Every structure is written in C-alpha cells, then in structure tokens.
Amino acid sequence: MARFGAHAFIWESDWTPQAAERVIRNAAEAGLDFVEIPLLRPEAFDPEHTASRLQHYGISATCSLGLPAEAALPERPAAAEAFLKRALTVAAKLGSPVLTGVIYGTLGQLPGHPPREDELATVAAALKRVARHAATLGLSLGVEPVNRYETYLVNLTRQGLELLERIDEPNVFLHLDTYHMNIEEQGFKAPIVQAGQDLRYIHLSESDRGTPGSGNVRWDEVFAGLAEIGYQGDLVMESFVALNPDIARATCIWRPVAPDPQALVSTGLAFLRSHAERYGLLR
Ligand code: MN
C-alpha cells in the first residue's frame, strides 16, 4: 500500500524546535503517515529533538534536499559527497528510509549549456559513492528531475532514468514531481509508466504549487499511471505556504500560492486522498 505524506513547508519555513513540534503535530492530526523534512542545513539540525517529536506523535519522516552552492555538483564532487553523507547521518537518526530531491545539483545554477558527458559522469560517480554509503545505513537515494528554470542537469523522467543507469546502484530510485512534469513532460501517464518500478516517490504538486485540484495538472492521468504500475511508494503533497528566502529563491515563488495550511489539508489533501482511493492505491 502506498503511504501518504506532506512537505513540512506547508506549515513552517524553518526547522526550529518550535517549528518541528508544530509541523509534526499538524501532520499527525491530518492523518498523514509521514512528513517530508528538508535538510537544507544538516549541520544545524537537531535530530534527537525531531526524532523524539516524531515518536511522540506516532508518525515517520522522510528527508529531502538540494545541494547548496558550496557543495554543488558537478563543480565540487568532494564537497557534495561530504554534504550528502552528513545529511544521510541526520536522515538515519530520524528513521527516514530515504534521502531524496535534487541531490545531483544546485537549484538555480544554470551555466548556459546542456549537460555535458563529463558533467554527468562526475555527478554519477559522486552519487555512486554516496549510494554505497547510504546502503550501509539502510537508506535509499532519490533523484528528482526538476524543470529547466531550476536545473540544466535532469529535467525529464528519461534523463532521471539515464542517471539511475549511470549510478547503477540498487538503492537509487526515481522521484517524480507533477509540478515539474507539467512544465517538461508530454503528458503525465506515459512518463510514470516509463519510470515503472524505478518510481518510488512522487511529489503531488499543483501547476502553480498551490492547492492540488485547483490548477492545470491532469490528476486523473497521474493516478491512472500510478495505478497501472501498481505504485507502492510514497505519495507526498508538496506546496509551499511557509517560505524561507532559500526556498523562495530556489522555487521562484513571489506570492502566496495557497490560502493557508488548513485549507491545503482540508481541500488539497482530501482531493489527493480521494483520487488515490478511487485508483486503488491505498489498498
Ligand atoms: Mn518536488
């Protein structure tokens, strides 16, 4: 059965002890199985406190990130590897089974040329070493293709699958996001079917990053694709009500895209859940 989660930035833009408490309590009250916690600064993260709150409210966590400029791929493979290993340590302490997102690059870093063979080889070599380290901790790594305005490295499902092949480690999977798919793919169902069993994580995000069901994403195609591949992975509502400057810059959100967290949960999450149920993903 697929699990349901939501991104922490639906509720809070930072991860102080107070924010952690509020996010985890709200996610548990919304009936979610887990909350996705961004590890933007793993060195400043207090995993013991967050782990205790997760245990208290009885829900799980997943962890995601994009590489910071000082640990960018393909420019700084050694720094990227060290950064990802620090993030894996935190993710393991939170009991997260995955570290996912734009683990292969830095959002907004656009050098003005298509990805070169040597750049992709550097990214894959670094991620292969990180994947092997992740395996020793029992964790998997997710690769999330994002749109052309945020990265030049991996925009399409096809490119994500190619990177998986280059990395060639069993604990690396594809993570799709309907917001990015709406910009880059031709339709929603075919890419999901193409990803097949490599797809283990999906961000269910509306075309304007707002409330799912209120924009241009063709949700019936999305869920028909997931049903066709017998999807058993994680379903994650991603929207950004609470924005910090790093996320605003990375995602180019300059206005509120949803009224408030409560509306997202009562309208957006309910919409996604009813689709998931209708397409048999929650049995
Ligand atoms: Mn996403």
mmCIF file of N, CA, C and O and ligand atoms in Angstrom, residues 144 146 175-177 180 203 205 209 238 240, ligand 1:
data_model
loop_
_atom_site.group_PDB
_atom_site.id
_atom_site.type_symbol
_atom_site.label_atom_id
_atom_site.label_comp_id
_atom_site.label_asym_id
_atom_site.label_seq_id
_atom_site.Cartn_x
_atom_site.Cartn_y
_atom_site.Cartn_z
ATOM 1 N N GLU A 144 15.269 13.483 -8.190
ATOM 2 C CA GLU A 144 14.056 14.199 -8.610
ATOM 3 C C GLU A 144 14.353 15.107 -9.804
ATOM 4 O O GLU A 144 15.024 16.128 -9.644
ATOM 5 N N VAL A 146 13.796 18.112 -12.114
ATOM 6 C CA VAL A 146 13.068 19.375 -11.939
ATOM 7 C C VAL A 146 13.161 20.199 -13.227
ATOM 8 O O VAL A 146 13.932 19.873 -14.125
ATOM 9 N N HIS A 175 12.293 9.904 -8.371
ATOM 10 C CA HIS A 175 11.309 10.676 -7.609
ATOM 11 C C HIS A 175 10.723 11.703 -8.589
ATOM 12 O O HIS A 175 11.439 12.584 -9.045
ATOM 13 N N LEU A 176 9.456 11.540 -8.956
ATOM 14 C CA LEU A 176 8.834 12.491 -9.880
ATOM 15 C C LEU A 176 8.057 13.551 -9.110
ATOM 16 O O LEU A 176 7.761 13.399 -7.930
ATOM 17 N N ASP A 177 7.738 14.647 -9.806
ATOM 18 C CA ASP A 177 7.024 15.773 -9.210
ATOM 19 C C ASP A 177 6.103 16.327 -10.296
ATOM 20 O O ASP A 177 6.565 16.731 -11.361
ATOM 21 N N HIS A 180 6.822 19.822 -11.868
ATOM 22 C CA HIS A 180 7.883 19.856 -12.884
ATOM 23 C C HIS A 180 7.453 19.107 -14.141
ATOM 24 O O HIS A 180 7.752 19.541 -15.256
ATOM 25 N N HIS A 203 6.096 13.666 -5.684
ATOM 26 C CA HIS A 203 5.558 14.921 -5.166
ATOM 27 C C HIS A 203 4.298 15.251 -5.942
ATOM 28 O O HIS A 203 4.342 15.421 -7.164
ATOM 29 N N SER A 205 2.075 17.910 -6.685
ATOM 30 C CA SER A 205 2.182 19.354 -6.550
ATOM 31 C C SER A 205 1.439 19.990 -7.720
ATOM 32 O O SER A 205 1.587 19.558 -8.858
ATOM 33 N N ARG A 209 2.007 25.342 -7.730
ATOM 34 C CA ARG A 209 2.491 24.984 -6.394
ATOM 35 C C ARG A 209 1.435 25.199 -5.313
ATOM 36 O O ARG A 209 1.731 25.125 -4.127
ATOM 37 N N GLU A 238 3.098 18.341 -1.997
ATOM 38 C CA GLU A 238 4.117 19.389 -1.870
ATOM 39 C C GLU A 238 3.519 20.725 -2.275
ATOM 40 O O GLU A 238 3.047 20.903 -3.390
ATOM 41 N N PHE A 240 4.056 25.141 -0.907
ATOM 42 C CA PHE A 240 4.852 25.994 -0.027
ATOM 43 C C PHE A 240 4.018 27.173 0.429
ATOM 44 O O PHE A 240 3.902 28.170 -0.269
HETATM 45 MN MN MN B 1 9.343 18.458 -5.639
#
